């Protein structure tokens, strides 16, 4: 792992924008498809696309059982399980409260990386930066979201579980550093598809796939951009800059979601949104300061 460079920040920002934009698509999709069916369809399509991509580029999938087992766990923790937990939890949890809960992911990843890796340890600046980023998310949604913590405990616990899933998956990914990030992404997505598809078939009615052109457009967007493309970005960021750096995308996601709403839907972007964006960017920057850089 190396110190983040400009391209890493660009990938992190792009990933935040992609995931931030996915909420609108998911919200629209829930009008005509059930949660597990949507998760299964988008994961299966993403797995097929990724497999075609790595074959085209000539990347080799893992050849040993141990790596496949790790990537199977990563796939479940990074796609199948959190997709279900977030969809289920957000049936009753307000989006602002959910964003606060998801912001636990960077803190969890930082702690896990400190104890499970040798080159991604907790520092004063990382802890301070994550604190500033969390304040940015809190400013974005205000005290109402914070006041909502503690209500609907089971649903909120599900969203917290999803946040922890993402953090654990990001750290486990470091244990497959011998595999090219894109090949690892594909293997993890294949394993996730193998797990989530039978669950969807068992727990929800089989979809009839008679969707309109617009509905298929929503499904394909969710499969291609926030699932397949986002997975490539995620694995590449973790491989290059580490799990704690990548996990800060959960600070960017709600901010970019609000900003995109303002740009694309004409929603108001006020003082809170501006301050939140500044705090999130400042937090990410502070967290990457090293002792050597601080002395200068």
mmCIF file of C-alpha atoms in Angstrom:
data_model
loop_
_atom_site.group_PDB
_atom_site.id
_atom_site.type_symbol
_atom_site.label_atom_id
_atom_site.label_comp_id
_atom_site.label_asym_id
_atom_site.label_seq_id
_atom_site.Cartn_x
_atom_site.Cartn_y
_atom_site.Cartn_z
ATOM 1 C CA UNK A 1 0.000 0.000 0.000
ATOM 2 C CA UNK A 2 1.207 3.522 -0.762
ATOM 3 C CA UNK A 3 0.175 7.005 0.300
ATOM 4 C CA UNK A 4 -2.872 8.248 -1.633
ATOM 5 C CA UNK A 5 -2.157 10.314 -4.729
ATOM 6 C CA UNK A 6 -4.358 12.553 -6.860
ATOM 7 C CA UNK A 7 -5.822 9.649 -8.858
ATOM 8 C CA UNK A 8 -6.895 7.923 -5.632
ATOM 9 C CA UNK A 9 -8.795 11.033 -4.523
ATOM 10 C CA UNK A 10 -10.421 11.220 -7.960
ATOM 11 C CA UNK A 11 -11.493 7.565 -7.756
ATOM 12 C CA UNK A 12 -12.801 8.088 -4.219
ATOM 13 C CA UNK A 13 -14.824 11.114 -5.314
ATOM 14 C CA UNK A 14 -16.178 9.262 -8.345
ATOM 15 C CA UNK A 15 -17.142 6.279 -6.187
ATOM 16 C CA UNK A 16 -18.931 8.584 -3.762
ATOM 17 C CA UNK A 17 -20.848 10.201 -6.622
ATOM 18 C CA UNK A 18 -21.809 6.814 -8.067
ATOM 19 C CA UNK A 19 -23.057 5.437 -4.763
ATOM 20 C CA UNK A 20 -24.723 8.745 -3.934
ATOM 21 C CA UNK A 21 -26.649 8.593 -7.210
ATOM 22 C CA UNK A 22 -27.780 5.021 -6.600
ATOM 23 C CA UNK A 23 -30.307 5.954 -3.913
ATOM 24 C CA UNK A 24 -32.604 7.612 -6.446
ATOM 25 C CA UNK A 25 -32.446 4.532 -8.675
ATOM 26 C CA UNK A 26 -33.116 2.158 -5.804
ATOM 27 C CA UNK A 27 -36.019 4.286 -4.597
ATOM 28 C CA UNK A 28 -37.553 4.163 -8.070
ATOM 29 C CA UNK A 29 -36.908 0.416 -8.441
ATOM 30 C CA UNK A 30 -38.694 -0.382 -5.179
ATOM 31 C CA UNK A 31 -41.924 0.683 -6.903
ATOM 32 C CA UNK A 32 -41.893 -2.361 -9.201
ATOM 33 C CA UNK A 33 -39.462 -4.966 -7.839
ATOM 34 C CA UNK A 34 -38.832 -6.612 -4.462
ATOM 35 C CA UNK A 35 -35.564 -5.899 -2.576
ATOM 36 C CA UNK A 36 -33.898 -9.329 -2.820
ATOM 37 C CA UNK A 37 -34.942 -9.747 -6.443
ATOM 38 C CA UNK A 38 -33.341 -6.404 -7.265
ATOM 39 C CA UNK A 39 -30.168 -7.322 -5.389
ATOM 40 C CA UNK A 40 -29.925 -10.679 -7.151
ATOM 41 C CA UNK A 41 -30.551 -9.282 -10.640
ATOM 42 C CA UNK A 42 -28.063 -6.435 -10.341
ATOM 43 C CA UNK A 43 -25.381 -8.694 -8.795
ATOM 44 C CA UNK A 44 -25.813 -11.413 -11.431
ATOM 45 C CA UNK A 45 -25.650 -8.888 -14.280
ATOM 46 C CA UNK A 46 -22.611 -7.245 -12.693
ATOM 47 C CA UNK A 47 -20.878 -10.613 -12.290
ATOM 48 C CA UNK A 48 -21.434 -11.464 -15.973
ATOM 49 C CA UNK A 49 -20.150 -8.060 -17.090
ATOM 50 C CA UNK A 50 -17.092 -8.248 -14.851
ATOM 51 C CA UNK A 51 -16.269 -11.778 -16.005
ATOM 52 C CA UNK A 52 -16.400 -10.625 -19.612
ATOM 53 C CA UNK A 53 -14.206 -7.638 -18.750
ATOM 54 C CA UNK A 54 -11.427 -9.641 -17.057
ATOM 55 C CA UNK A 55 -11.458 -12.231 -19.856
ATOM 56 C CA UNK A 56 -11.160 -9.460 -22.420
ATOM 57 C CA UNK A 57 -8.299 -7.802 -20.541
ATOM 58 C CA UNK A 58 -6.557 -11.098 -19.843
ATOM 59 C CA UNK A 59 -6.608 -10.947 -16.039
ATOM 60 C CA UNK A 60 -6.493 -14.355 -14.365
ATOM 61 C CA UNK A 61 -9.000 -15.335 -11.720
ATOM 62 C CA UNK A 62 -7.583 -16.801 -8.479
ATOM 63 C CA UNK A 63 -6.293 -20.361 -8.783
ATOM 64 C CA UNK A 64 -6.328 -21.473 -5.136
ATOM 65 C CA UNK A 65 -9.184 -22.396 -2.829
ATOM 66 C CA UNK A 66 -8.035 -20.193 0.077
ATOM 67 C CA UNK A 67 -8.220 -17.015 -2.029
ATOM 68 C CA UNK A 68 -11.634 -17.991 -3.392
ATOM 69 C CA UNK A 69 -12.886 -18.553 0.165
ATOM 70 C CA UNK A 70 -11.690 -15.107 1.256
ATOM 71 C CA UNK A 71 -13.233 -13.479 -1.816
ATOM 72 C CA UNK A 72 -16.483 -15.358 -1.219
ATOM 73 C CA UNK A 73 -16.698 -13.784 2.225
ATOM 74 C CA UNK A 74 -15.744 -10.385 0.746
ATOM 75 C CA UNK A 75 -18.449 -10.723 -1.908
ATOM 76 C CA UNK A 76 -21.140 -11.542 0.639
ATOM 77 C CA UNK A 77 -20.061 -8.734 2.980
ATOM 78 C CA UNK A 78 -19.641 -6.193 0.210
ATOM 79 C CA UNK A 79 -22.754 -6.887 -1.880
ATOM 80 C CA UNK A 80 -25.304 -9.536 -0.944
ATOM 81 C CA UNK A 81 -25.694 -8.959 2.794
ATOM 82 C CA UNK A 82 -25.459 -5.140 2.974
ATOM 83 C CA UNK A 83 -27.788 -4.734 -0.022
ATOM 84 C CA UNK A 84 -30.441 -6.681 1.883
ATOM 85 C CA UNK A 85 -29.787 -5.029 5.269
ATOM 86 C CA UNK A 86 -29.914 -1.477 3.905
ATOM 87 C CA UNK A 87 -33.048 -2.104 1.831
ATOM 88 C CA UNK A 88 -34.786 -3.720 4.795
ATOM 89 C CA UNK A 89 -33.676 -1.111 7.311
ATOM 90 C CA UNK A 90 -34.593 1.895 5.195
ATOM 91 C CA UNK A 91 -38.201 0.809 5.086
ATOM 92 C CA UNK A 92 -38.581 2.509 8.481
ATOM 93 C CA UNK A 93 -35.364 4.485 9.054
ATOM 94 C CA UNK A 94 -35.143 8.048 7.738
ATOM 95 C CA UNK A 95 -32.435 8.657 5.146
ATOM 96 C CA UNK A 96 -30.623 11.176 7.349
ATOM 97 C CA UNK A 97 -30.433 8.747 10.254
ATOM 98 C CA UNK A 98 -29.282 6.019 7.871
ATOM 99 C CA UNK A 99 -26.472 8.259 6.616
ATOM 100 C CA UNK A 100 -25.290 8.878 10.174
ATOM 101 C CA UNK A 101 -25.326 5.140 10.840
ATOM 102 C CA UNK A 102 -23.434 4.341 7.622
ATOM 103 C CA UNK A 103 -20.755 6.824 8.688
ATOM 104 C CA UNK A 104 -19.751 4.247 11.291
ATOM 105 C CA UNK A 105 -18.071 2.305 8.462
ATOM 106 C CA UNK A 106 -14.927 4.502 8.228
ATOM 107 C CA UNK A 107 -14.465 4.361 12.004
ATOM 108 C CA UNK A 108 -14.844 0.577 11.997
ATOM 109 C CA UNK A 109 -12.452 0.182 9.063
ATOM 110 C CA UNK A 110 -9.863 2.356 10.787
ATOM 111 C CA UNK A 111 -9.951 0.212 13.945
ATOM 112 C CA UNK A 112 -9.877 -3.079 12.034
ATOM 113 C CA UNK A 113 -7.048 -1.905 9.778
ATOM 114 C CA UNK A 114 -4.998 -0.896 12.807
ATOM 115 C CA UNK A 115 -5.125 -4.383 14.307
ATOM 116 C CA UNK A 116 -5.241 -6.536 11.169
ATOM 117 C CA UNK A 117 -2.763 -4.793 8.868
ATOM 118 C CA UNK A 118 0.795 -3.547 9.281
ATOM 119 C CA UNK A 119 0.662 -0.477 7.026
ATOM 120 C CA UNK A 120 -2.706 1.135 7.789
ATOM 121 C CA UNK A 121 -2.472 2.042 11.476
ATOM 122 C CA UNK A 122 -4.432 4.577 13.508
ATOM 123 C CA UNK A 123 -2.768 7.984 13.759
ATOM 124 C CA UNK A 124 -3.836 11.203 15.424
ATOM 125 C CA UNK A 125 -4.526 12.794 12.049
ATOM 126 C CA UNK A 126 -6.603 9.821 10.828
ATOM 127 C CA UNK A 127 -8.743 9.905 13.959
ATOM 128 C CA UNK A 128 -9.128 13.693 13.738
ATOM 129 C CA UNK A 129 -9.951 13.561 10.035
ATOM 130 C CA UNK A 130 -12.628 10.920 10.530
ATOM 131 C CA UNK A 131 -14.123 12.968 13.343
ATOM 132 C CA UNK A 132 -14.316 16.040 11.110
ATOM 133 C CA UNK A 133 -15.887 13.966 8.317
ATOM 134 C CA UNK A 134 -18.507 12.580 10.700
ATOM 135 C CA UNK A 135 -19.311 16.154 11.768
ATOM 136 C CA UNK A 136 -19.844 16.974 8.100
ATOM 137 C CA UNK A 137 -22.445 14.226 7.759
ATOM 138 C CA UNK A 138 -24.127 15.409 10.975
ATOM 139 C CA UNK A 139 -24.253 19.006 9.685
ATOM 140 C CA UNK A 140 -25.744 17.840 6.398
ATOM 141 C CA UNK A 141 -28.737 16.176 8.017
ATOM 142 C CA UNK A 142 -28.952 18.269 11.205
ATOM 143 C CA UNK A 143 -29.923 17.398 14.751
ATOM 144 C CA UNK A 144 -33.114 15.687 13.613
ATOM 145 C CA UNK A 145 -31.139 12.754 12.231
ATOM 146 C CA UNK A 146 -29.101 12.518 15.416
ATOM 147 C CA UNK A 147 -32.287 12.697 17.468
ATOM 148 C CA UNK A 148 -33.627 9.749 15.500
ATOM 149 C CA UNK A 149 -30.868 7.474 16.755
ATOM 150 C CA UNK A 150 -32.304 4.963 19.195
ATOM 151 C CA UNK A 151 -35.723 4.707 17.560
ATOM 152 C CA UNK A 152 -36.553 1.587 15.537
ATOM 153 C CA UNK A 153 -33.561 -0.201 17.035
ATOM 154 C CA UNK A 154 -33.827 -3.371 14.956
ATOM 155 C CA UNK A 155 -33.919 -1.498 11.654
ATOM 156 C CA UNK A 156 -31.082 0.784 12.725
ATOM 157 C CA UNK A 157 -29.087 -2.254 13.845
ATOM 158 C CA UNK A 158 -29.531 -3.672 10.330
ATOM 159 C CA UNK A 159 -28.033 -0.536 8.783
ATOM 160 C CA UNK A 160 -25.210 -0.567 11.320
ATOM 161 C CA UNK A 161 -24.636 -4.184 10.359
ATOM 162 C CA UNK A 162 -24.330 -3.146 6.724
ATOM 163 C CA UNK A 163 -21.785 -0.471 7.664
ATOM 164 C CA UNK A 164 -19.732 -3.036 9.574
ATOM 165 C CA UNK A 165 -20.020 -5.458 6.634
ATOM 166 C CA UNK A 166 -18.460 -2.886 4.295
ATOM 167 C CA UNK A 167 -15.661 -2.172 6.754
ATOM 168 C CA UNK A 168 -14.796 -5.846 7.322
ATOM 169 C CA UNK A 169 -14.919 -6.542 3.576
ATOM 170 C CA UNK A 170 -12.537 -3.675 2.833
ATOM 171 C CA UNK A 171 -9.986 -4.999 5.317
ATOM 172 C CA UNK A 172 -10.316 -8.618 4.147
ATOM 173 C CA UNK A 173 -9.681 -7.467 0.585
ATOM 174 C CA UNK A 174 -6.125 -6.581 1.625
ATOM 175 C CA UNK A 175 -5.506 -10.308 2.205
ATOM 176 C CA UNK A 176 -5.886 -10.920 -1.530
ATOM 177 C CA UNK A 177 -3.201 -8.451 -2.598
ATOM 178 C CA UNK A 178 -1.555 -11.170 -4.717
ATOM 179 C CA UNK A 179 -4.605 -11.124 -7.021
ATOM 180 C CA UNK A 180 -5.136 -8.297 -9.505
ATOM 181 C CA UNK A 181 -7.827 -5.980 -8.077
ATOM 182 C CA UNK A 182 -10.108 -6.443 -11.093
ATOM 183 C CA UNK A 183 -9.819 -10.228 -10.973
ATOM 184 C CA UNK A 184 -10.537 -10.147 -7.244
ATOM 185 C CA UNK A 185 -13.546 -7.926 -7.836
ATOM 186 C CA UNK A 186 -14.931 -10.382 -10.373
ATOM 187 C CA UNK A 187 -14.396 -13.429 -8.172
ATOM 188 C CA UNK A 188 -16.082 -11.716 -5.220
ATOM 189 C CA UNK A 189 -19.066 -10.684 -7.364
ATOM 190 C CA UNK A 190 -19.443 -14.229 -8.761
ATOM 191 C CA UNK A 191 -19.502 -15.628 -5.215
ATOM 192 C CA UNK A 192 -22.014 -12.999 -4.152
ATOM 193 C CA UNK A 193 -24.281 -13.930 -7.091
ATOM 194 C CA UNK A 194 -24.083 -17.607 -6.157
ATOM 195 C CA UNK A 195 -25.209 -16.786 -2.604
ATOM 196 C CA UNK A 196 -27.906 -14.172 -3.195
ATOM 197 C CA UNK A 197 -29.711 -15.759 -6.167
ATOM 198 C CA UNK A 198 -31.029 -18.872 -4.369
ATOM 199 C CA UNK A 199 -31.966 -16.721 -1.372
ATOM 200 C CA UNK A 200 -34.046 -14.461 -3.590
ATOM 201 C CA UNK A 201 -35.718 -17.486 -5.203
ATOM 202 C CA UNK A 202 -36.559 -18.976 -1.819
ATOM 203 C CA UNK A 203 -37.676 -15.845 0.032
ATOM 204 C CA UNK A 204 -39.441 -13.786 -2.666
ATOM 205 C CA UNK A 205 -41.726 -14.576 -5.614
ATOM 206 C CA UNK A 206 -39.905 -15.146 -8.890
ATOM 207 C CA UNK A 207 -40.133 -11.942 -10.972
ATOM 208 C CA UNK A 208 -41.847 -12.235 -14.358
ATOM 209 C CA UNK A 209 -39.323 -9.849 -16.001
ATOM 210 C CA UNK A 210 -42.097 -8.069 -17.935
ATOM 211 C CA UNK A 211 -40.685 -4.689 -17.061
ATOM 212 C CA UNK A 212 -41.091 -1.605 -19.192
ATOM 213 C CA UNK A 213 -38.178 -0.034 -21.065
ATOM 214 C CA UNK A 214 -37.799 2.581 -18.330
ATOM 215 C CA UNK A 215 -37.859 -0.023 -15.574
ATOM 216 C CA UNK A 216 -35.198 -2.108 -17.324
ATOM 217 C CA UNK A 217 -33.141 1.077 -17.737
ATOM 218 C CA UNK A 218 -33.215 1.595 -13.960
ATOM 219 C CA UNK A 219 -32.232 -2.029 -13.268
ATOM 220 C CA UNK A 220 -29.400 -1.961 -15.807
ATOM 221 C CA UNK A 221 -28.094 1.339 -14.478
ATOM 222 C CA UNK A 222 -27.993 -0.083 -10.953
ATOM 223 C CA UNK A 223 -26.264 -3.243 -12.188
ATOM 224 C CA UNK A 224 -23.670 -1.563 -14.402
ATOM 225 C CA UNK A 225 -22.740 1.643 -12.571
ATOM 226 C CA UNK A 226 -23.269 1.367 -8.768
ATOM 227 C CA UNK A 227 -22.521 -2.379 -8.770
ATOM 228 C CA UNK A 228 -20.023 -3.445 -11.477
ATOM 229 C CA UNK A 229 -18.163 -0.178 -12.059
ATOM 230 C CA UNK A 230 -18.257 0.775 -8.377
ATOM 231 C CA UNK A 231 -16.806 -2.618 -7.436
ATOM 232 C CA UNK A 232 -13.862 -2.087 -9.798
ATOM 233 C CA UNK A 233 -13.203 1.323 -8.276
ATOM 234 C CA UNK A 234 -13.553 0.018 -4.729
ATOM 235 C CA UNK A 235 -11.088 -2.862 -5.106
ATOM 236 C CA UNK A 236 -8.596 -0.628 -6.911
ATOM 237 C CA UNK A 237 -8.722 2.038 -4.198
ATOM 238 C CA UNK A 238 -8.251 -0.535 -1.427
ATOM 239 C CA UNK A 239 -5.366 -2.154 -3.279
ATOM 240 C CA UNK A 240 -3.576 1.161 -3.829
ATOM 241 C CA UNK A 241 -4.423 3.310 -0.805
ATOM 242 C CA UNK A 242 -5.842 1.038 1.889
ATOM 243 C CA UNK A 243 -9.122 0.183 3.566
ATOM 244 C CA UNK A 244 -9.362 3.171 5.918
ATOM 245 C CA UNK A 245 -8.889 5.615 3.021
ATOM 246 C CA UNK A 246 -11.521 3.880 0.887
ATOM 247 C CA UNK A 247 -14.032 3.670 3.742
ATOM 248 C CA UNK A 248 -14.240 7.476 3.863
ATOM 249 C CA UNK A 249 -16.433 7.228 0.768
ATOM 250 C CA UNK A 250 -19.309 6.808 3.249
ATOM 251 C CA UNK A 251 -18.804 10.463 4.203
ATOM 252 C CA UNK A 252 -18.888 11.505 0.529
ATOM 253 C CA UNK A 253 -21.966 9.475 -0.460
ATOM 254 C CA UNK A 254 -24.658 11.479 1.405
ATOM 255 C CA UNK A 255 -23.066 14.810 0.479
ATOM 256 C CA UNK A 256 -22.844 13.988 -3.218
ATOM 257 C CA UNK A 257 -26.353 12.580 -3.102
ATOM 258 C CA UNK A 258 -27.662 15.938 -1.891
ATOM 259 C CA UNK A 259 -25.510 17.892 -4.357
ATOM 260 C CA UNK A 260 -26.646 15.742 -7.290
ATOM 261 C CA UNK A 261 -30.226 16.307 -6.197
ATOM 262 C CA UNK A 262 -29.593 20.021 -6.465
ATOM 263 C CA UNK A 263 -27.938 19.806 -9.875
ATOM 264 C CA UNK A 264 -30.206 17.238 -11.522
ATOM 265 C CA UNK A 265 -33.505 17.733 -9.716
ATOM 266 C CA UNK A 266 -33.354 21.420 -8.839
ATOM 267 C CA UNK A 267 -33.375 20.764 -5.094
ATOM 268 C CA UNK A 268 -32.114 23.578 -2.860
ATOM 269 C CA UNK A 269 -28.443 23.538 -1.840
ATOM 270 C CA UNK A 270 -28.101 25.746 1.218
ATOM 271 C CA UNK A 271 -25.542 26.680 3.849
ATOM 272 C CA UNK A 272 -25.699 23.292 5.597
ATOM 273 C CA UNK A 273 -24.878 21.435 2.384
ATOM 274 C CA UNK A 274 -21.950 23.744 1.647
ATOM 275 C CA UNK A 275 -20.512 23.458 5.170
ATOM 276 C CA UNK A 276 -20.967 19.676 5.094
ATOM 277 C CA UNK A 277 -19.037 19.377 1.836
ATOM 278 C CA UNK A 278 -16.200 21.526 3.216
ATOM 279 C CA UNK A 279 -16.021 19.468 6.427
ATOM 280 C CA UNK A 280 -16.022 16.149 4.574
ATOM 281 C CA UNK A 281 -13.262 17.244 2.201
ATOM 282 C CA UNK A 282 -11.274 18.693 5.109
ATOM 283 C CA UNK A 283 -11.685 15.486 7.088
ATOM 284 C CA UNK A 284 -10.410 13.324 4.258
ATOM 285 C CA UNK A 285 -7.430 15.651 3.747
ATOM 286 C CA UNK A 286 -6.559 15.774 7.460
ATOM 287 C CA UNK A 287 -6.751 11.992 7.795
ATOM 288 C CA UNK A 288 -4.028 11.557 5.164
ATOM 289 C CA UNK A 289 -1.480 13.870 6.858
ATOM 290 C CA UNK A 290 1.638 12.036 7.964
ATOM 291 C CA UNK A 291 4.054 12.994 10.708
ATOM 292 C CA UNK A 292 6.686 13.910 8.148
ATOM 293 C CA UNK A 293 4.254 16.110 6.290
ATOM 294 C CA UNK A 294 3.047 17.692 9.537
ATOM 295 C CA UNK A 295 6.615 18.667 10.529
ATOM 296 C CA UNK A 296 7.111 20.541 7.288
#
